[in-house]
């Protein structure tokens, strides 16, 4: 029958793939038996023609609770975050209207006919591109996540925050970005050998800027014009943004207007007063660009209530700025034993990866959690290990294992283990 592969009722990851699985009445999934239902009364929507077509589709009215959670700042209007509701989403691609937002001074309403991108500094041939020019360049697409360096920062607090996954870890989203490889535009301007960094600057009222090592810029960055097939939304950088795969969100400069090639980092606000992390030694980490491997169970998670004991699928997201996720292990006994979850194909580097594992909940109190390993062999740390290495004053780059306690009555809370 359903033989556990690890404690707490974790089952073989391939269980749902095998054809032989027959749900018993002991399972939590109990569809209506056909004989008991009646087909004699048609629902109202089958009795008259449906609504007219629309120019741009919207979600069902029944899904109006799946929204971003916007948190403004009355002291600094335009500065804030809106979180992606990761707990309500499936698959790996974040719908454009739900991609998280992080703005330093609001969303500029840019006229693409007037917007320009300048490439200057240590180049032999400074250039200015219009959007019309850029749209004629050969493009490529990459699937990748963008994650704010400050995502999950509530994890540094002494008491576990009791909020849904998205409002804790939802400063991360994943899209297919399409645009021009950054190296093409830089090389066209003629990079001087003395250039080692560039400053990227946006056209928002904050003119947000940051220094990026030239090696990364020439490697896999793109100047994106499209997000999941359509032109980028204003809040995500319309008409163009930088995409810096796997690195801190702040480097992905939106409303991109200027690329200034230089020979050393310019020590902007975002690499000095922000995005430096105070360590227990008293020294600070700086230029800690890469977002390390992270994973979290999105379902079941805080905010849901388990219906009754039986068969469930534990699912969640894993990602790493260093490359592909190779394994996600799940524990249903607080970390004593672990079982390997199924990774949903395709597994792509620097991209959200969906994991799933079947689970037989016996109805006892249990703690479930996940940990990810990436292709470099890096494994997501337990909270205790992370804090030992980095203290609690760093604010950025929190990526420890996340645990959910499930009570016998089915209620779920966030715990540290
Ligand atoms: N011009 C500009 N670019 C910006 C920002 C900004 O405020 N202005 N915020 C940065 C930060 S801190 C993050 S985490 C990402 C967020 O991208 P998103 O809003 O598309 O999710 O954009 C970055 N690029
Ligand atoms: Mo950010």
CSV table of C-alpha atoms and ligand atoms in Angstrom, one decimal:
chain,number,residue,atom,x,y,z
A,1,UNK,CA,0.0,0.0,0.0
A,2,UNK,CA,1.3,3.5,0.8
A,3,UNK,CA,4.6,2.8,2.4
A,4,UNK,CA,6.3,5.9,3.8
A,5,UNK,CA,9.8,6.7,2.7
A,6,UNK,CA,10.5,9.0,5.6
A,7,UNK,CA,9.0,9.9,9.0
A,8,UNK,CA,5.8,11.8,9.4
A,9,UNK,CA,4.1,10.0,6.5
A,10,UNK,CA,6.2,11.2,3.5
A,11,UNK,CA,5.6,9.0,0.5
A,12,UNK,CA,7.6,8.1,-2.6
A,13,UNK,CA,7.9,11.2,-4.8
A,14,UNK,CA,6.8,9.2,-7.8
A,15,UNK,CA,3.5,8.1,-6.2
A,16,UNK,CA,1.2,10.5,-8.1
A,17,UNK,CA,3.0,9.5,-11.4
A,18,UNK,CA,2.2,5.8,-11.1
A,19,UNK,CA,-1.0,4.8,-12.8
A,20,UNK,CA,-1.9,2.3,-10.1
A,21,UNK,CA,-2.7,4.8,-7.4
A,22,UNK,CA,-6.4,4.5,-6.3
A,23,UNK,CA,-7.6,7.0,-3.8
A,24,UNK,CA,-9.2,5.3,-0.8
A,25,UNK,CA,-11.9,6.9,1.3
A,26,UNK,CA,-9.2,7.5,3.9
A,27,UNK,CA,-7.8,10.1,1.6
A,28,UNK,CA,-8.4,13.8,2.0
A,29,UNK,CA,-9.5,14.1,-1.6
A,30,UNK,CA,-13.1,12.9,-1.8
A,31,UNK,CA,-14.9,13.7,-5.1
A,32,UNK,CA,-18.6,13.2,-5.3
A,33,UNK,CA,-19.7,9.8,-6.4
A,34,UNK,CA,-21.4,10.2,-9.8
A,35,UNK,CA,-24.6,8.3,-8.9
A,36,UNK,CA,-25.3,10.7,-6.1
A,37,UNK,CA,-25.0,13.9,-8.2
A,38,UNK,CA,-27.7,15.0,-10.5
A,39,UNK,CA,-27.4,16.4,-14.0
A,40,UNK,CA,-31.1,17.4,-14.4
A,41,UNK,CA,-30.6,21.1,-13.5
A,42,UNK,CA,-28.1,23.0,-15.6
A,43,UNK,CA,-26.2,25.9,-14.0
A,44,UNK,CA,-27.4,29.4,-15.0
A,45,UNK,CA,-24.3,30.0,-17.2
A,46,UNK,CA,-25.4,27.2,-19.5
A,47,UNK,CA,-28.8,28.7,-20.1
A,48,UNK,CA,-27.9,31.9,-22.0
A,49,UNK,CA,-24.9,33.0,-24.2
A,50,UNK,CA,-21.9,34.1,-22.3
A,51,UNK,CA,-20.3,37.6,-21.9
A,52,UNK,CA,-18.8,39.4,-24.9
A,53,UNK,CA,-15.1,39.2,-25.8
A,54,UNK,CA,-12.7,41.6,-24.1
A,55,UNK,CA,-9.6,43.5,-25.3
A,56,UNK,CA,-7.6,42.4,-22.4
A,57,UNK,CA,-8.4,39.5,-20.1
A,58,UNK,CA,-8.8,39.7,-16.4
A,59,UNK,CA,-8.9,37.0,-13.7
A,60,UNK,CA,-12.2,35.5,-12.7
A,61,UNK,CA,-14.2,37.5,-10.2
A,62,UNK,CA,-14.1,34.5,-7.9
A,63,UNK,CA,-10.3,34.9,-7.7
A,64,UNK,CA,-10.3,38.5,-6.6
A,65,UNK,CA,-8.4,37.6,-3.4
A,66,UNK,CA,-5.3,36.6,-5.3
A,67,UNK,CA,-3.6,40.0,-5.2
A,68,UNK,CA,-0.3,41.7,-4.4
A,69,UNK,CA,-0.1,43.0,-0.9
A,70,UNK,CA,1.1,46.6,-1.2
A,71,UNK,CA,2.9,48.2,1.7
A,72,UNK,CA,3.5,51.9,1.3
A,73,UNK,CA,5.5,54.2,3.5
A,74,UNK,CA,3.8,57.4,4.6
A,75,UNK,CA,7.2,59.0,5.5
A,76,UNK,CA,8.5,58.4,2.0
A,77,UNK,CA,5.7,58.3,-0.5
A,78,UNK,CA,6.6,56.1,-3.6
A,79,UNK,CA,9.0,54.0,-1.5
A,80,UNK,CA,7.7,50.6,-0.7
A,81,UNK,CA,7.0,47.0,-1.7
A,82,UNK,CA,4.1,45.0,-3.0
A,83,UNK,CA,4.4,41.3,-2.3
A,84,UNK,CA,3.6,38.5,-4.8
A,85,UNK,CA,1.0,36.1,-3.3
A,86,UNK,CA,3.3,33.0,-3.7
A,87,UNK,CA,1.0,31.0,-1.4
A,88,UNK,CA,-1.9,31.4,-3.9
A,89,UNK,CA,0.1,30.6,-7.1
A,90,UNK,CA,1.1,27.3,-8.8
A,91,UNK,CA,3.7,26.5,-11.4
A,92,UNK,CA,6.8,28.7,-11.7
A,93,UNK,CA,5.9,31.8,-13.7
A,94,UNK,CA,4.5,34.8,-11.9
A,95,UNK,CA,1.6,36.4,-13.7
A,96,UNK,CA,2.7,40.0,-14.8
A,97,UNK,CA,0.0,41.7,-12.7
A,98,UNK,CA,1.2,39.8,-9.6
A,99,UNK,CA,5.0,40.2,-10.0
A,100,UNK,CA,6.3,41.8,-6.8
A,101,UNK,CA,7.2,45.5,-6.9
A,102,UNK,CA,9.9,47.4,-5.2
A,103,UNK,CA,10.1,51.1,-5.9
A,104,UNK,CA,12.2,53.8,-4.4
A,105,UNK,CA,10.2,56.7,-5.7
A,106,UNK,CA,7.0,55.4,-7.3
A,107,UNK,CA,6.3,54.3,-10.9
A,108,UNK,CA,7.2,56.8,-13.6
A,109,UNK,CA,4.8,56.9,-16.5
A,110,UNK,CA,7.3,56.9,-19.3
A,111,UNK,CA,6.5,57.8,-23.0
A,112,UNK,CA,8.5,55.3,-25.0
A,113,UNK,CA,8.8,57.8,-27.9
A,114,UNK,CA,10.8,60.1,-25.6
A,115,UNK,CA,12.8,57.6,-23.6
A,116,UNK,CA,16.5,57.0,-24.4
A,117,UNK,CA,19.2,54.7,-23.2
A,118,UNK,CA,22.7,56.2,-23.1
A,119,UNK,CA,26.0,54.2,-23.1
A,120,UNK,CA,29.0,56.3,-22.2
A,121,UNK,CA,32.1,56.6,-20.0
A,122,UNK,CA,35.0,54.2,-20.8
A,123,UNK,CA,33.9,53.5,-24.3
A,124,UNK,CA,35.3,54.6,-27.7
A,125,UNK,CA,32.0,55.4,-29.2
A,126,UNK,CA,29.3,56.8,-26.8
A,127,UNK,CA,25.8,55.9,-28.0
A,128,UNK,CA,22.2,56.9,-27.4
A,129,UNK,CA,19.5,54.4,-28.3
A,130,UNK,CA,15.8,55.1,-28.7
A,131,UNK,CA,13.2,52.4,-27.9
A,132,UNK,CA,12.5,52.2,-31.7
A,133,UNK,CA,16.2,51.4,-32.3
A,134,UNK,CA,16.3,48.8,-29.6
A,135,UNK,CA,13.2,47.0,-30.8
A,136,UNK,CA,15.1,46.2,-34.1
A,137,UNK,CA,18.0,44.4,-32.4
A,138,UNK,CA,18.1,40.6,-32.3
A,139,UNK,CA,16.6,39.4,-29.0
A,140,UNK,CA,16.7,36.4,-26.8
A,141,UNK,CA,14.6,35.2,-23.9
A,142,UNK,CA,15.6,33.9,-20.5
A,143,UNK,CA,13.5,32.5,-17.7
A,144,UNK,CA,14.7,33.8,-14.4
A,145,UNK,CA,13.7,34.9,-11.0
A,146,UNK,CA,14.2,38.4,-9.6
A,147,UNK,CA,14.5,38.5,-5.9
A,148,UNK,CA,15.1,41.5,-3.7
A,149,UNK,CA,18.2,41.2,-1.6
A,150,UNK,CA,16.0,42.0,1.4
A,151,UNK,CA,13.5,39.3,0.7
A,152,UNK,CA,12.6,37.0,3.7
A,153,UNK,CA,14.2,39.5,6.1
A,154,UNK,CA,11.6,38.9,8.8
A,155,UNK,CA,13.5,35.6,9.3
A,156,UNK,CA,16.2,37.5,11.2
A,157,UNK,CA,13.7,38.4,13.9
A,158,UNK,CA,13.8,36.5,17.2
A,159,UNK,CA,10.1,35.6,17.0
A,160,UNK,CA,8.8,33.8,13.8
A,161,UNK,CA,6.5,36.1,11.9
A,162,UNK,CA,3.0,34.8,11.5
A,163,UNK,CA,2.1,35.8,7.9
A,164,UNK,CA,1.4,34.0,4.7
A,165,UNK,CA,4.3,32.8,2.5
A,166,UNK,CA,3.9,35.7,0.0
A,167,UNK,CA,4.1,38.4,2.6
A,168,UNK,CA,7.3,37.0,4.0
A,169,UNK,CA,9.1,35.6,0.9
A,170,UNK,CA,7.1,37.3,-1.9
A,171,UNK,CA,9.8,39.8,-2.9
A,172,UNK,CA,10.7,37.2,-5.5
A,173,UNK,CA,9.0,36.4,-8.8
A,174,UNK,CA,9.8,34.6,-11.9
A,175,UNK,CA,9.3,35.5,-15.6
A,176,UNK,CA,10.3,34.9,-19.1
A,177,UNK,CA,12.3,38.1,-19.9
A,178,UNK,CA,13.0,39.0,-23.6
A,179,UNK,CA,15.4,41.6,-24.8
A,180,UNK,CA,18.9,42.4,-26.1
A,181,UNK,CA,21.9,40.8,-24.6
A,182,UNK,CA,23.7,43.6,-22.7
A,183,UNK,CA,27.1,42.7,-24.2
A,184,UNK,CA,25.8,43.5,-27.7
A,185,UNK,CA,25.0,47.2,-26.8
A,186,UNK,CA,28.2,47.6,-24.7
A,187,UNK,CA,30.4,46.1,-27.5
A,188,UNK,CA,28.8,48.4,-30.0
A,189,UNK,CA,29.9,51.3,-28.0
A,190,UNK,CA,33.5,49.9,-27.9
A,191,UNK,CA,34.5,48.9,-24.4
A,192,UNK,CA,37.9,50.4,-23.4
A,193,UNK,CA,40.3,47.9,-21.7
A,194,UNK,CA,40.3,50.1,-18.5
A,195,UNK,CA,36.5,49.5,-18.0
A,196,UNK,CA,35.7,47.0,-15.2
A,197,UNK,CA,32.4,48.2,-13.8
A,198,UNK,CA,29.3,50.0,-15.0
A,199,UNK,CA,26.8,52.2,-13.3
A,200,UNK,CA,23.2,51.5,-14.3
A,201,UNK,CA,20.7,54.2,-13.7
A,202,UNK,CA,16.9,54.4,-14.0
A,203,UNK,CA,14.6,57.1,-15.1
A,204,UNK,CA,12.4,57.2,-12.0
A,205,UNK,CA,12.4,60.3,-9.8
A,206,UNK,CA,14.9,58.5,-7.5
A,207,UNK,CA,17.2,58.0,-10.5
A,208,UNK,CA,18.1,54.8,-8.7
A,209,UNK,CA,21.6,53.7,-9.6
A,210,UNK,CA,24.0,50.9,-8.8
A,211,UNK,CA,27.5,49.6,-9.8
A,212,UNK,CA,27.7,46.2,-11.6
A,213,UNK,CA,30.9,44.3,-12.4
A,214,UNK,CA,31.5,44.3,-16.1
A,215,UNK,CA,32.2,40.6,-16.2
A,216,UNK,CA,28.6,39.9,-15.1
A,217,UNK,CA,27.3,42.6,-17.5
A,218,UNK,CA,29.0,40.8,-20.4
A,219,UNK,CA,28.0,37.4,-19.3
A,220,UNK,CA,24.2,36.8,-19.1
A,221,UNK,CA,22.5,40.2,-18.5
A,222,UNK,CA,19.9,41.5,-20.9
A,223,UNK,CA,18.2,44.8,-21.5
A,224,UNK,CA,14.6,43.5,-21.4
A,225,UNK,CA,11.7,45.0,-23.3
A,226,UNK,CA,9.2,42.1,-22.8
A,227,UNK,CA,8.0,40.2,-19.8
A,228,UNK,CA,6.1,36.9,-20.3
A,229,UNK,CA,5.5,37.7,-23.9
A,230,UNK,CA,4.1,41.3,-23.5
A,231,UNK,CA,5.8,44.6,-23.1
A,232,UNK,CA,7.1,45.1,-19.6
A,233,UNK,CA,4.5,46.5,-17.2
A,234,UNK,CA,5.2,50.1,-16.0
A,235,UNK,CA,5.7,48.9,-12.4
A,236,UNK,CA,8.4,46.4,-13.6
A,237,UNK,CA,10.3,48.9,-15.7
A,238,UNK,CA,8.5,49.9,-18.9
A,239,UNK,CA,9.8,50.5,-21.5
A,240,UNK,CA,13.1,48.7,-20.6
A,241,UNK,CA,14.9,47.3,-17.6
A,242,UNK,CA,18.1,45.5,-16.9
A,243,UNK,CA,17.8,41.8,-16.0
A,244,UNK,CA,20.8,40.5,-14.0
A,245,UNK,CA,20.0,36.7,-13.6
A,246,UNK,CA,20.5,35.3,-10.1
A,247,UNK,CA,21.8,38.5,-8.5
A,248,UNK,CA,20.2,40.9,-6.0
A,249,UNK,CA,17.0,42.5,-7.3
A,250,UNK,CA,18.4,46.0,-6.9
A,251,UNK,CA,20.8,45.4,-9.8
A,252,UNK,CA,17.9,44.8,-12.1
A,253,UNK,CA,17.5,48.6,-12.8
A,254,UNK,CA,14.1,49.5,-14.0
A,255,UNK,CA,13.2,52.3,-16.5
A,256,UNK,CA,16.9,52.0,-17.6
A,257,UNK,CA,18.3,55.2,-19.0
A,258,UNK,CA,22.1,55.2,-18.6
A,259,UNK,CA,25.0,52.8,-18.6
A,260,UNK,CA,28.2,54.4,-17.5
A,261,UNK,CA,31.4,52.4,-17.9
A,262,UNK,CA,33.9,53.0,-15.2
A,263,UNK,CA,37.1,51.5,-13.7
A,264,UNK,CA,35.9,50.9,-10.1
A,265,UNK,CA,32.6,50.8,-8.3
A,266,UNK,CA,31.1,54.2,-7.7
A,267,UNK,CA,30.1,53.5,-4.1
A,268,UNK,CA,26.5,54.6,-4.6
A,269,UNK,CA,24.0,54.5,-1.8
A,270,UNK,CA,23.0,51.0,-2.8
A,271,UNK,CA,26.4,49.5,-2.3
A,272,UNK,CA,27.4,51.4,0.9
A,273,UNK,CA,24.5,52.4,3.2
A,274,UNK,CA,22.4,49.6,1.8
A,275,UNK,CA,23.3,46.1,0.6
A,276,UNK,CA,26.2,45.8,3.0
A,277,UNK,CA,25.7,43.3,5.8
A,278,UNK,CA,27.2,43.7,9.3
A,279,UNK,CA,28.8,40.4,10.5
A,280,UNK,CA,29.3,39.2,14.1
A,281,UNK,CA,33.1,40.0,13.6
A,282,UNK,CA,32.2,43.7,13.2
A,283,UNK,CA,33.2,43.6,9.6
A,284,UNK,CA,30.6,44.0,6.8
A,285,UNK,CA,30.0,41.9,3.7
A,286,UNK,CA,29.8,44.1,0.6
A,287,UNK,CA,29.0,43.2,-3.0
A,288,UNK,CA,27.4,40.0,-1.9
A,289,UNK,CA,25.5,39.9,-5.2
A,290,UNK,CA,24.4,36.3,-5.7
A,291,UNK,CA,21.1,35.1,-4.2
A,292,UNK,CA,21.9,31.8,-2.6
A,293,UNK,CA,19.7,28.7,-2.8
A,294,UNK,CA,16.3,28.9,-1.0
A,295,UNK,CA,13.2,26.8,-0.9
A,296,UNK,CA,9.9,27.0,0.9
A,297,UNK,CA,6.7,25.0,1.1
A,298,UNK,CA,3.8,27.0,-0.4
A,299,UNK,CA,1.1,24.4,0.3
A,300,UNK,CA,0.2,23.5,2.9
A,301,UNK,CA,1.5,26.7,4.6
A,302,UNK,CA,0.3,29.3,7.1
A,303,UNK,CA,-3.2,30.6,6.3
A,304,UNK,CA,-4.5,27.2,5.2
A,305,UNK,CA,-6.3,24.7,7.4
A,306,UNK,CA,-5.8,21.0,6.9
A,307,UNK,CA,-9.3,19.5,6.3
A,308,UNK,CA,-8.7,16.0,7.8
A,309,UNK,CA,-6.1,13.3,7.9
A,310,UNK,CA,-5.3,11.7,4.6
A,311,UNK,CA,-3.4,12.0,1.4
A,312,UNK,CA,-1.9,15.5,0.5
A,313,UNK,CA,0.6,16.8,-1.9
A,314,UNK,CA,3.3,19.0,-0.3
A,315,UNK,CA,4.5,21.6,-2.9
A,316,UNK,CA,6.7,24.6,-3.0
A,317,UNK,CA,9.3,26.6,-4.8
A,318,UNK,CA,13.1,26.4,-4.8
A,319,UNK,CA,15.6,28.6,-6.6
A,320,UNK,CA,19.3,29.5,-6.7
A,321,UNK,CA,21.2,32.4,-8.1
A,322,UNK,CA,24.2,30.1,-8.7
A,323,UNK,CA,22.5,27.8,-11.2
A,324,UNK,CA,20.0,24.9,-11.3
A,325,UNK,CA,18.4,23.3,-8.3
A,326,UNK,CA,19.5,19.7,-8.1
A,327,UNK,CA,17.5,18.4,-5.1
A,328,UNK,CA,14.8,19.5,-2.7
A,329,UNK,CA,14.4,17.4,0.4
A,330,UNK,CA,11.2,17.6,2.5
A,331,UNK,CA,10.8,16.6,6.2
A,332,UNK,CA,7.5,16.0,7.9
A,333,UNK,CA,9.1,15.2,11.3
A,334,UNK,CA,10.8,18.5,12.0
A,335,UNK,CA,14.1,17.6,10.3
A,336,UNK,CA,14.8,14.1,11.8
A,337,UNK,CA,14.3,12.4,8.4
A,338,UNK,CA,14.1,13.7,4.9
A,339,UNK,CA,12.7,12.5,1.6
A,340,UNK,CA,13.5,13.7,-1.9
A,341,UNK,CA,10.8,15.7,-3.7
A,342,UNK,CA,9.9,15.5,-7.4
A,343,UNK,CA,11.2,18.5,-9.3
A,344,UNK,CA,8.8,19.7,-12.0
A,345,UNK,CA,10.5,19.8,-15.4
A,346,UNK,CA,11.9,21.8,-17.0
A,347,UNK,CA,14.4,22.7,-14.3
A,348,UNK,CA,16.2,25.8,-15.4
A,349,UNK,CA,19.2,27.7,-13.9
A,350,UNK,CA,18.4,30.8,-11.9
A,351,UNK,CA,14.7,30.1,-12.3
A,352,UNK,CA,11.9,29.1,-9.9
A,353,UNK,CA,11.7,25.3,-9.6
A,354,UNK,CA,8.5,23.7,-8.4
A,355,UNK,CA,8.8,20.7,-6.1
A,356,UNK,CA,6.1,18.2,-5.1
A,357,UNK,CA,5.9,15.2,-2.8
A,358,UNK,CA,2.9,13.1,-1.7
A,359,UNK,CA,2.2,12.9,2.0
A,360,UNK,CA,0.0,10.9,4.2
A,361,UNK,CA,-1.0,13.2,7.1
A,362,UNK,CA,-1.9,11.0,10.1
A,363,UNK,CA,-3.6,13.8,11.9
A,364,UNK,CA,-0.9,14.3,14.6
A,365,UNK,CA,1.0,17.5,15.2
A,366,UNK,CA,4.0,17.7,12.8
A,367,UNK,CA,6.5,20.1,11.5
A,368,UNK,CA,7.1,20.2,7.8
A,369,UNK,CA,10.0,21.9,6.0
A,370,UNK,CA,12.1,21.8,2.8
A,371,UNK,CA,15.8,22.3,2.0
A,372,UNK,CA,17.3,22.9,-1.5
A,373,UNK,CA,20.6,22.0,-3.0
A,374,UNK,CA,21.9,23.6,-6.2
A,375,UNK,CA,24.3,22.4,-8.8
A,376,UNK,CA,27.3,23.9,-7.1
A,377,UNK,CA,26.6,21.6,-4.1
A,378,UNK,CA,25.5,24.5,-1.9
A,379,UNK,CA,22.7,23.4,0.5
A,380,UNK,CA,20.2,25.8,2.0
A,381,UNK,CA,21.2,26.2,5.7
A,382,UNK,CA,19.1,25.7,8.8
A,383,UNK,CA,18.4,29.0,10.6
A,384,UNK,CA,20.8,28.3,13.4
A,385,UNK,CA,23.7,27.7,11.0
A,386,UNK,CA,22.9,30.9,9.0
A,387,UNK,CA,22.8,33.0,12.2
A,388,UNK,CA,26.1,31.5,13.5
A,389,UNK,CA,27.8,32.6,10.2
A,390,UNK,CA,26.2,35.9,9.7
A,391,UNK,CA,24.6,37.1,13.0
A,392,UNK,CA,21.3,38.9,12.9
A,393,UNK,CA,22.3,42.4,11.9
A,394,UNK,CA,22.8,41.8,8.2
A,395,UNK,CA,19.2,42.3,7.1
A,396,UNK,CA,19.8,41.0,3.5
A,397,UNK,CA,20.2,37.5,2.1
A,398,UNK,CA,18.1,35.5,4.5
A,399,UNK,CA,17.7,32.0,3.0
A,400,UNK,CA,17.3,29.6,5.9
A,401,UNK,CA,15.0,26.6,5.9
A,402,UNK,CA,11.4,27.6,6.6
A,403,UNK,CA,9.3,25.4,8.9
A,404,UNK,CA,5.5,25.1,9.3
A,405,UNK,CA,3.9,23.5,12.4
A,406,UNK,CA,0.7,21.7,11.6
A,407,UNK,CA,-1.5,21.1,14.7
A,408,UNK,CA,-3.8,18.2,15.2
A,409,UNK,CA,-6.7,20.5,14.5
A,410,UNK,CA,-5.2,21.4,11.1
A,411,UNK,CA,-4.1,24.9,11.9
A,412,UNK,CA,-0.7,25.9,10.6
A,413,UNK,CA,1.9,28.3,12.0
A,414,UNK,CA,5.4,29.5,11.3
A,415,UNK,CA,8.0,28.1,13.7
A,416,UNK,CA,11.8,28.0,14.1
A,417,UNK,CA,13.3,24.6,14.7
B,1,LIG,N1,15.0,52.6,-11.3
B,1,LIG,C1,14.8,51.7,-10.4
B,1,LIG,N2,15.1,50.4,-10.5
B,1,LIG,C2,14.9,49.5,-9.5
B,1,LIG,C3,14.3,49.9,-8.3
B,1,LIG,C4,13.9,51.3,-8.2
B,1,LIG,O1,13.3,51.7,-7.2
B,1,LIG,N3,14.1,52.1,-9.2
B,1,LIG,N4,14.1,49.0,-7.3
B,1,LIG,C5,15.1,47.9,-7.3
B,1,LIG,C6,14.9,46.8,-6.4
B,1,LIG,S1,15.5,47.1,-4.8
B,1,LIG,C7,14.4,45.6,-6.7
B,1,LIG,S2,14.2,44.4,-5.6
B,1,LIG,C8,13.9,45.4,-8.1
B,1,LIG,C9,12.4,45.0,-8.1
B,1,LIG,O2,11.9,44.8,-9.4
B,1,LIG,P1,10.3,44.7,-9.6
B,1,LIG,O3,9.7,45.9,-9.0
B,1,LIG,O4,10.1,44.5,-11.0
B,1,LIG,O5,9.9,43.4,-8.9
B,1,LIG,O6,14.0,46.5,-8.9
B,1,LIG,C10,15.2,47.2,-8.7
B,1,LIG,N5,15.3,48.2,-9.8
B,2,LIG,MO1,15.4,45.2,-3.6
